[in-house]
Coordinates of C-alpha atoms in Angstrom, one line a residue:
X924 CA 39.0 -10.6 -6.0
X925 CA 39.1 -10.2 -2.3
X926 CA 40.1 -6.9 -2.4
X927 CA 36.9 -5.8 -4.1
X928 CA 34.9 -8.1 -2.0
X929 CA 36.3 -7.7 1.5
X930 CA 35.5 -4.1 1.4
X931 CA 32.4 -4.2 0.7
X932 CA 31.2 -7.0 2.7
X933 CA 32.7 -5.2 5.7
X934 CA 30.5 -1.8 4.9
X935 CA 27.4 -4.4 4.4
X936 CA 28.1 -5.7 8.0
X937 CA 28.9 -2.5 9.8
X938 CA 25.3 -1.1 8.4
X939 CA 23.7 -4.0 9.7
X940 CA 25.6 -3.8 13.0
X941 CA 24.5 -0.1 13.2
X942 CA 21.3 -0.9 12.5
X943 CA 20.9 -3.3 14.7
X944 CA 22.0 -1.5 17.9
X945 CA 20.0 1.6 16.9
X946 CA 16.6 -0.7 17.5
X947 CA 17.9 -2.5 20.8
X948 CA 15.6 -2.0 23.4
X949 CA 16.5 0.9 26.0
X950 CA 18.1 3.0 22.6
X951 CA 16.5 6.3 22.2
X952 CA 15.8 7.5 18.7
X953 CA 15.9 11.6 18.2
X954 CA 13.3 12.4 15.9
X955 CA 12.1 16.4 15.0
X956 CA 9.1 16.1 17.6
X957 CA 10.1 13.3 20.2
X958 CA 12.4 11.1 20.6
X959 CA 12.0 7.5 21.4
X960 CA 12.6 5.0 23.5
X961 CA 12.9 1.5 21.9
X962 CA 10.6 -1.2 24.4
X963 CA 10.0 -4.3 22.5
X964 CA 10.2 -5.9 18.9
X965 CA 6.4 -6.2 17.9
X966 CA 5.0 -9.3 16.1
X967 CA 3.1 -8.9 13.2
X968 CA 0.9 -11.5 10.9
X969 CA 4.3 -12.6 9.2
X970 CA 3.3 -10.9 5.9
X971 CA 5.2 -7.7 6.8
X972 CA 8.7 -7.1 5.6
X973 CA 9.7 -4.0 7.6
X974 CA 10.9 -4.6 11.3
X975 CA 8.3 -2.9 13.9
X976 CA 8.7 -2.0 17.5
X977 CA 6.9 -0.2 20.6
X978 CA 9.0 3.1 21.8
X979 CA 7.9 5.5 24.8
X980 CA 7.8 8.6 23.7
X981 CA 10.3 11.1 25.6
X982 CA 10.2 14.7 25.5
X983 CA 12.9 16.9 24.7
X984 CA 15.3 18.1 27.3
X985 CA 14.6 21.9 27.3
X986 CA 12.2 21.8 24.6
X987 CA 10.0 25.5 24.5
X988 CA 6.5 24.9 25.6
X989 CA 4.7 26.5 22.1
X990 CA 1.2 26.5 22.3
X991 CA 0.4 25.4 19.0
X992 CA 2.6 22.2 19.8
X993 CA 1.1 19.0 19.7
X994 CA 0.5 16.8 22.7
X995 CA 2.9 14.2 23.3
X996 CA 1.8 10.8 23.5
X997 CA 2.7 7.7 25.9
X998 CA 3.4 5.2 23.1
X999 CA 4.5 5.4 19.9
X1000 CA 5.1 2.1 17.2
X1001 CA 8.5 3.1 15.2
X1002 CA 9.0 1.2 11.9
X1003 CA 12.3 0.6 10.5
X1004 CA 13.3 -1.0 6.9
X1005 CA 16.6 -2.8 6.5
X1006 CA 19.1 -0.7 4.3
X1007 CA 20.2 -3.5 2.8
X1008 CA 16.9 -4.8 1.8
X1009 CA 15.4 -2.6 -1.4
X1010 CA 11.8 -3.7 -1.4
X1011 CA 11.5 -2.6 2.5
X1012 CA 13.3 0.7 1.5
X1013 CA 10.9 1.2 -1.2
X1014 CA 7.3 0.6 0.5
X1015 CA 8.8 2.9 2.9
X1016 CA 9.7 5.7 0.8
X1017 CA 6.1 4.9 -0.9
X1018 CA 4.7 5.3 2.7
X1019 CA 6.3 8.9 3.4
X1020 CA 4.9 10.4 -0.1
X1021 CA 1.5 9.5 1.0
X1022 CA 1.4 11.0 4.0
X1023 CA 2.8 14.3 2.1
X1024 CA -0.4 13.8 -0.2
X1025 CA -3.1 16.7 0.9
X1026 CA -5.0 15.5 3.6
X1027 CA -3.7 12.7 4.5
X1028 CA -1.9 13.4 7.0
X1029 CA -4.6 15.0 8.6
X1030 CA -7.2 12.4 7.9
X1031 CA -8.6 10.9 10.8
X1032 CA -8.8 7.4 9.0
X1033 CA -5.1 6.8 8.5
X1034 CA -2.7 6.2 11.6
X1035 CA -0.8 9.6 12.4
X1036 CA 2.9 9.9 11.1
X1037 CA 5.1 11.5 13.8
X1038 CA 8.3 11.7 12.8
X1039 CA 10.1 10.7 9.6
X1040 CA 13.7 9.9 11.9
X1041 CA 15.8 9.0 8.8
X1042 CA 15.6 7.2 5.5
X1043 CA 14.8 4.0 6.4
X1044 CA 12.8 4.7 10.0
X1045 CA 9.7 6.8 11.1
X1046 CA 7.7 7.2 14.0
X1047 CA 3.8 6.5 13.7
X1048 CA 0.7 6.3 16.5
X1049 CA 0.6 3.6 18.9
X1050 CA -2.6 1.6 18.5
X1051 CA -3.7 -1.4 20.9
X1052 CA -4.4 -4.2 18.0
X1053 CA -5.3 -5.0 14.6
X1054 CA -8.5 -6.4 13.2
X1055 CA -6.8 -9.9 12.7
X1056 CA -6.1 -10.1 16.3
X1057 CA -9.5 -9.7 17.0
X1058 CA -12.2 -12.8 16.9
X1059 CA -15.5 -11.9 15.0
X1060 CA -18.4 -12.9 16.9
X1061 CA -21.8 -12.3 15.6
X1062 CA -23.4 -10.1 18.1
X1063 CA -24.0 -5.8 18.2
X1064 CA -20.1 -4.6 19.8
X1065 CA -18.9 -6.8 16.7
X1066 CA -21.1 -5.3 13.8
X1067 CA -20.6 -2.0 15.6
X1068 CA -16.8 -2.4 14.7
X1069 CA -17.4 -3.9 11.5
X1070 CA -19.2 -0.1 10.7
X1071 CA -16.5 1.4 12.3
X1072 CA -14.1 -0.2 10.3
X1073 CA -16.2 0.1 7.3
X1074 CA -16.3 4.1 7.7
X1075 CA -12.4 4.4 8.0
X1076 CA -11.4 2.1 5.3
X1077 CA -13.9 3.4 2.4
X1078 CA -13.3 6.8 4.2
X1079 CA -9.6 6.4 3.2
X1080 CA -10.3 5.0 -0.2
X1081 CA -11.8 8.7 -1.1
X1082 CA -9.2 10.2 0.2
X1083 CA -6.6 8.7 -1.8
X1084 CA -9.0 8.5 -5.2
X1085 CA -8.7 12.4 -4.6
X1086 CA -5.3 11.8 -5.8
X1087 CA -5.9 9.2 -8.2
X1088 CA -4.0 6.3 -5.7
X1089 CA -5.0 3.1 -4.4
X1090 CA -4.2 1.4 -1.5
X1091 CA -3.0 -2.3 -2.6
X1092 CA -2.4 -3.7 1.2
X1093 CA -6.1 -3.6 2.6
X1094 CA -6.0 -6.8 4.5
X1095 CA -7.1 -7.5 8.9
X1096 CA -3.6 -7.2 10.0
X1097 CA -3.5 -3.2 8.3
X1098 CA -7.0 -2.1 10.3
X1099 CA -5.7 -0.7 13.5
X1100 CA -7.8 -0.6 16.3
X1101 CA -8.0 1.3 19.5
X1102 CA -10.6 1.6 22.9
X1103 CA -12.4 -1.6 21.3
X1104 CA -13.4 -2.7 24.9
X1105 CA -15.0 0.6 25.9
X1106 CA -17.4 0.9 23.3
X1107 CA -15.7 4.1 21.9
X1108 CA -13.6 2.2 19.1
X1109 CA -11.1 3.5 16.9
X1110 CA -10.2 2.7 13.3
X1111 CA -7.5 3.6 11.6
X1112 CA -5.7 2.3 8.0
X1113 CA -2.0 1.7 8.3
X1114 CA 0.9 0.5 6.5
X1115 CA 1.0 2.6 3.3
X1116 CA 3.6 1.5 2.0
X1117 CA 1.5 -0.2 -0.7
X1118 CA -0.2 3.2 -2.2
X1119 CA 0.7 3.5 -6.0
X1120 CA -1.2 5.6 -8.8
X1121 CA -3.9 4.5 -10.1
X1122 CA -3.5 1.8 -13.1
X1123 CA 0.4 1.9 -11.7
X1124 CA 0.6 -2.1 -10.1
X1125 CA -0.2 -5.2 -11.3
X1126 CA -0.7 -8.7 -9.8
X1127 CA -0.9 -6.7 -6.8
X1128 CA -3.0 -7.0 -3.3
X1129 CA -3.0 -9.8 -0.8
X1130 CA -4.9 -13.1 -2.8
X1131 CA -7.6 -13.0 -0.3
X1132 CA -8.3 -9.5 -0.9
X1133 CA -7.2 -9.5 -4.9
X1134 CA -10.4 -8.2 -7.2
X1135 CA -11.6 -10.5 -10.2
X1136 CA -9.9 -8.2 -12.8
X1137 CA -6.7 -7.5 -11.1
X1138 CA -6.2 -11.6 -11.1
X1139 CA -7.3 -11.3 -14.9
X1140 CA -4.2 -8.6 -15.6
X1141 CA -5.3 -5.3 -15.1
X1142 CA -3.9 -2.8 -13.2
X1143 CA -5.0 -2.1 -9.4
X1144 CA -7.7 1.1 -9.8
X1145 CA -10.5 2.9 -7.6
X1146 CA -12.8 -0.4 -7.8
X1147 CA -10.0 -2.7 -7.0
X1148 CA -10.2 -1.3 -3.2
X1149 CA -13.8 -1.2 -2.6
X1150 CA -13.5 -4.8 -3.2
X1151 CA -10.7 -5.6 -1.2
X1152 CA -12.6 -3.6 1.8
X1153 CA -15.5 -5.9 1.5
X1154 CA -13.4 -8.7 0.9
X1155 CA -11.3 -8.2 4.0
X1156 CA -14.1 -8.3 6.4
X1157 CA -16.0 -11.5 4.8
X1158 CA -12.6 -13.2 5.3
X1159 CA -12.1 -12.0 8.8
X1160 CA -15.8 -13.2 9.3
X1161 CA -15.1 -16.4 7.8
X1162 CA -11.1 -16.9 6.9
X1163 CA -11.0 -19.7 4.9
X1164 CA -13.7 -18.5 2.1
X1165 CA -11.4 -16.6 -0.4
X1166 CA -7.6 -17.0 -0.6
X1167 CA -5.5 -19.9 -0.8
X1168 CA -6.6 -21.0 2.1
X1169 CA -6.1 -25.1 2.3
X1170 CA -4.3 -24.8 -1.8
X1171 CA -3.0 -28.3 -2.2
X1172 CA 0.2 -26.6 -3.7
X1173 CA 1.7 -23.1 -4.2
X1174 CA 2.0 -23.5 -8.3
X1175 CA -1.7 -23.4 -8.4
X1176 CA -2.7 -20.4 -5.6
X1177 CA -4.0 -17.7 -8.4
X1178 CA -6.2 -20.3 -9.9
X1179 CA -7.7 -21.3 -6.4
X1180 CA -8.0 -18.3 -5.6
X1181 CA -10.2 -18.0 -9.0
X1182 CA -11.6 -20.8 -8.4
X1183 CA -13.4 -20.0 -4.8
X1184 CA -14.6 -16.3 -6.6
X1185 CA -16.8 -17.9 -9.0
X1186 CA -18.1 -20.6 -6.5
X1187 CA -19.4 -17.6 -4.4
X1188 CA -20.0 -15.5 -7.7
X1189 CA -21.2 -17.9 -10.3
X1190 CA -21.8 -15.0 -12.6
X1191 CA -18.4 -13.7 -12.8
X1192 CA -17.3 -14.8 -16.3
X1193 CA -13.5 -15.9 -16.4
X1194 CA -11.7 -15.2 -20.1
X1195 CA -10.7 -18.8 -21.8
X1196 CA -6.9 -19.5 -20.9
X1197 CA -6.1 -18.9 -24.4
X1198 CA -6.6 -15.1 -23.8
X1199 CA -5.5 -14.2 -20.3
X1200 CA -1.8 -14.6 -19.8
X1201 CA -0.1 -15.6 -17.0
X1202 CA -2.4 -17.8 -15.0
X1203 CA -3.3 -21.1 -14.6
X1204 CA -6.9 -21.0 -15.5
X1205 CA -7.0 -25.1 -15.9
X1206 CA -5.8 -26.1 -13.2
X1207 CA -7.9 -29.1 -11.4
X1208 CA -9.2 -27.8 -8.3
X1209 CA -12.0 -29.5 -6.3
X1210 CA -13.9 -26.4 -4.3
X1211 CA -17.3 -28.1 -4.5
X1212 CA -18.1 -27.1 -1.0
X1213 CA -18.0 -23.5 -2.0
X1214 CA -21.5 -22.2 -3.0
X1215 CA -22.8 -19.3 -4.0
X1216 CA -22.4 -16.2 -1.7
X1217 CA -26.0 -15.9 -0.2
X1218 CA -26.0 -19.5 0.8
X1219 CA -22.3 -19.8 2.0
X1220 CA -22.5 -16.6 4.3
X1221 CA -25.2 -18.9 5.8
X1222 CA -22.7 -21.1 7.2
X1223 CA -22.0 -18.4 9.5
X1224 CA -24.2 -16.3 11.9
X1225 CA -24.7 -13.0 10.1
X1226 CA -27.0 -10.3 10.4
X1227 CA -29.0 -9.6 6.8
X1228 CA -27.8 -5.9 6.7
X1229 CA -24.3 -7.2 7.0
X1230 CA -24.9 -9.8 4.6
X1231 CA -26.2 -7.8 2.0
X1232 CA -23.5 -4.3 2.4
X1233 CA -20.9 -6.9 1.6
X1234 CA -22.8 -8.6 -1.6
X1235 CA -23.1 -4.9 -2.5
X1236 CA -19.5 -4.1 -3.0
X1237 CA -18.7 -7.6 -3.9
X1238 CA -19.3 -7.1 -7.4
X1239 CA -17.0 -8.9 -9.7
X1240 CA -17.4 -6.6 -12.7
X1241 CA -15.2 -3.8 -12.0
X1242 CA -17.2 -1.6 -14.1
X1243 CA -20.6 -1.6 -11.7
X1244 CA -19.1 -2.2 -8.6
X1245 CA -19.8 1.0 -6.9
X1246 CA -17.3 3.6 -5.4
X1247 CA -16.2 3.9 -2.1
X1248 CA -18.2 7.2 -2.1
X1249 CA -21.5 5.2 -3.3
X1250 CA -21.3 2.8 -0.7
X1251 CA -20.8 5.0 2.5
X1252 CA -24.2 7.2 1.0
X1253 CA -26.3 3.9 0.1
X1254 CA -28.8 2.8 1.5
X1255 CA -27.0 -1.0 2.0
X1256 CA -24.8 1.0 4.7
X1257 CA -27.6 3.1 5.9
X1258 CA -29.6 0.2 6.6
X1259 CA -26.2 -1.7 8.7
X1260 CA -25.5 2.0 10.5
X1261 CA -29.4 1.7 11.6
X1262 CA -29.2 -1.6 12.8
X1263 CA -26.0 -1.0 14.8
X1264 CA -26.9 2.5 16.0
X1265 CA -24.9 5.5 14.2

């Protein structure tokens, strides 16, 4: 026995030694474009699997000056899985096929991909902070964000429809943000690793963020994100109104989750348990504070424009909930560019 086991719990352990040391801070990665110089372990919202970490970028000794080269930048955020750890390996691999998708790569609303270093680590853009890091306050540099934000995530839901893919990870923590203090703010969509084909994942997204139909067993499609945009931003705006936020226990999360959608969206009509499988439609949940969605946003200051963009998306039949397309022409969006200044 030990000579089948010793051997390979020795390879397990070098891998992880070598891994290890390749992320310490002061190592330099050589990538195709830059290399990098490991700073610091970053800290994310403890939802991401993959280990992350701020690099300087260093040029290449002796590398030709070409013209059509790109500039190199100061920072860089390098993003390693663990090769022992399948999942990570996965989403990652997921991640590298979406940025070879047409356009995406070029796409101004995803963070840039630098450098694909080796199988389980690439180099991405540096950005300052995420969305969740930031504290919504209801005044005009915070609903100009929100339309900032707004534009690059439904900006990047076209983009992947184009190749009929979702992103299943929409969530604060994945909205990167850049310059938001100068009044020139950036939004980009990270973290791809969570971008399947269309009708490909099931009980998929973050429960905050999870559509009505995807919790009722259907498959993540084009609707599924324009929901979990708006949905996003009404729990940044106010975190504890969708997800399973204060759940008395972990057996019963889907069906709080459930539970809070049809307090805000009385109309939503849940299947009897006897034909949804899977979830735990009867479960004895007391979210009588929750009320409908006009009268809980009033709990917190929000402009009307705001108010009503999000009721527009927040449509809990799949089948009229409007594309990512419709709501960046309507005139719910219009009306919140106006009010904010385009």
């Amino acid at each position: 026995m030990y000579s089948v086991t010793c051997p390979t719990l020795s390879t397990a352990r070098s891998s992880l030694s070598r891994y290890m040391s390749s992320h310490a801070p002061g190592y330099i990665l050589q990538g195709a474009l830059w290399s990098y110089r490991i700073l610091k372990p970053v800290k994310g919202d403890d939802t991401h699997i993959s280990n992350v970490y701020k690099a300087e970028v260093v040029l290449h000794e002796n590398a030709p000056k070409a013209s059509h080269a790109p500039q190199a930048p100061k920072w860089a955020l390098i993003k390693a899985a663990s090769p022992s750890d399948a999942t990570t390996i996965q989403n990652m691999d997921r991640e590298c096929q979406t940025y070879r998708l047409p356009g995406v790569v070029s796409a101004e609303c995803f963070r840039k991909l630098y450098d694909v270093i080796d199988d389980s680590t690439i180099a991405l853009e540096w950005l300052d902070t995420t969305l969740a890091e930031v504290k919504y306050q209801p005044n005009r540099c915070t609903y100009s964000l929100i339309k900032t934000v707004l534009k690059a995530a439904l900006t990047s839901c076209v983009v992947l429809e184009g190749h009929q893919c979702v992103n299943t990870d929409y969530k604060p923590a994945n909205i990167l943000l850049s310059g938001i203090y100068t009044g020139h703010v950036t939004a980009k969509v990270g973290d791809l690793g969570l971008v399947v084909p269309v009708g490909n994942l099931f009980n998929a997204q973050p429960y905050a963020m999870r559509a009505p139909e995807v919790f009722l067993g259907q498959a993540c499609t084009e609707p599924s994100q324009v929901w979990a945009v708006a949905a996003m931003l009404l729990c940044w705006i106010k975190p504890d109104v969708l997800g399973v936020w204060d759940c008395p226990h972990y057996l019963v999360n889907e069906a709080w989750c459930m539970a809070k959608i049809k307090r805000l969206f009385p109309e939503w009509n849940i299947p009897t348990p006897d034909t949804v499988e899977g979830h735990c439609l009867k479960a004895a949940v007391d979210l009588q504070a929750i009320l409908p969605f006009y009268e809980e946003t009033q709990k917190v200051e929000i402009v009307q424009q705001l108010r009503t963009l999000l009721h527009f998306m927040l449509v809990v039949d799949p089948d009229k909930r409007p594309s990512a397309s419709s709501v960046l022409a309507s005139r719910e969006f219009q009306a919140f560019e106006e009010l904010v200044g385009v």
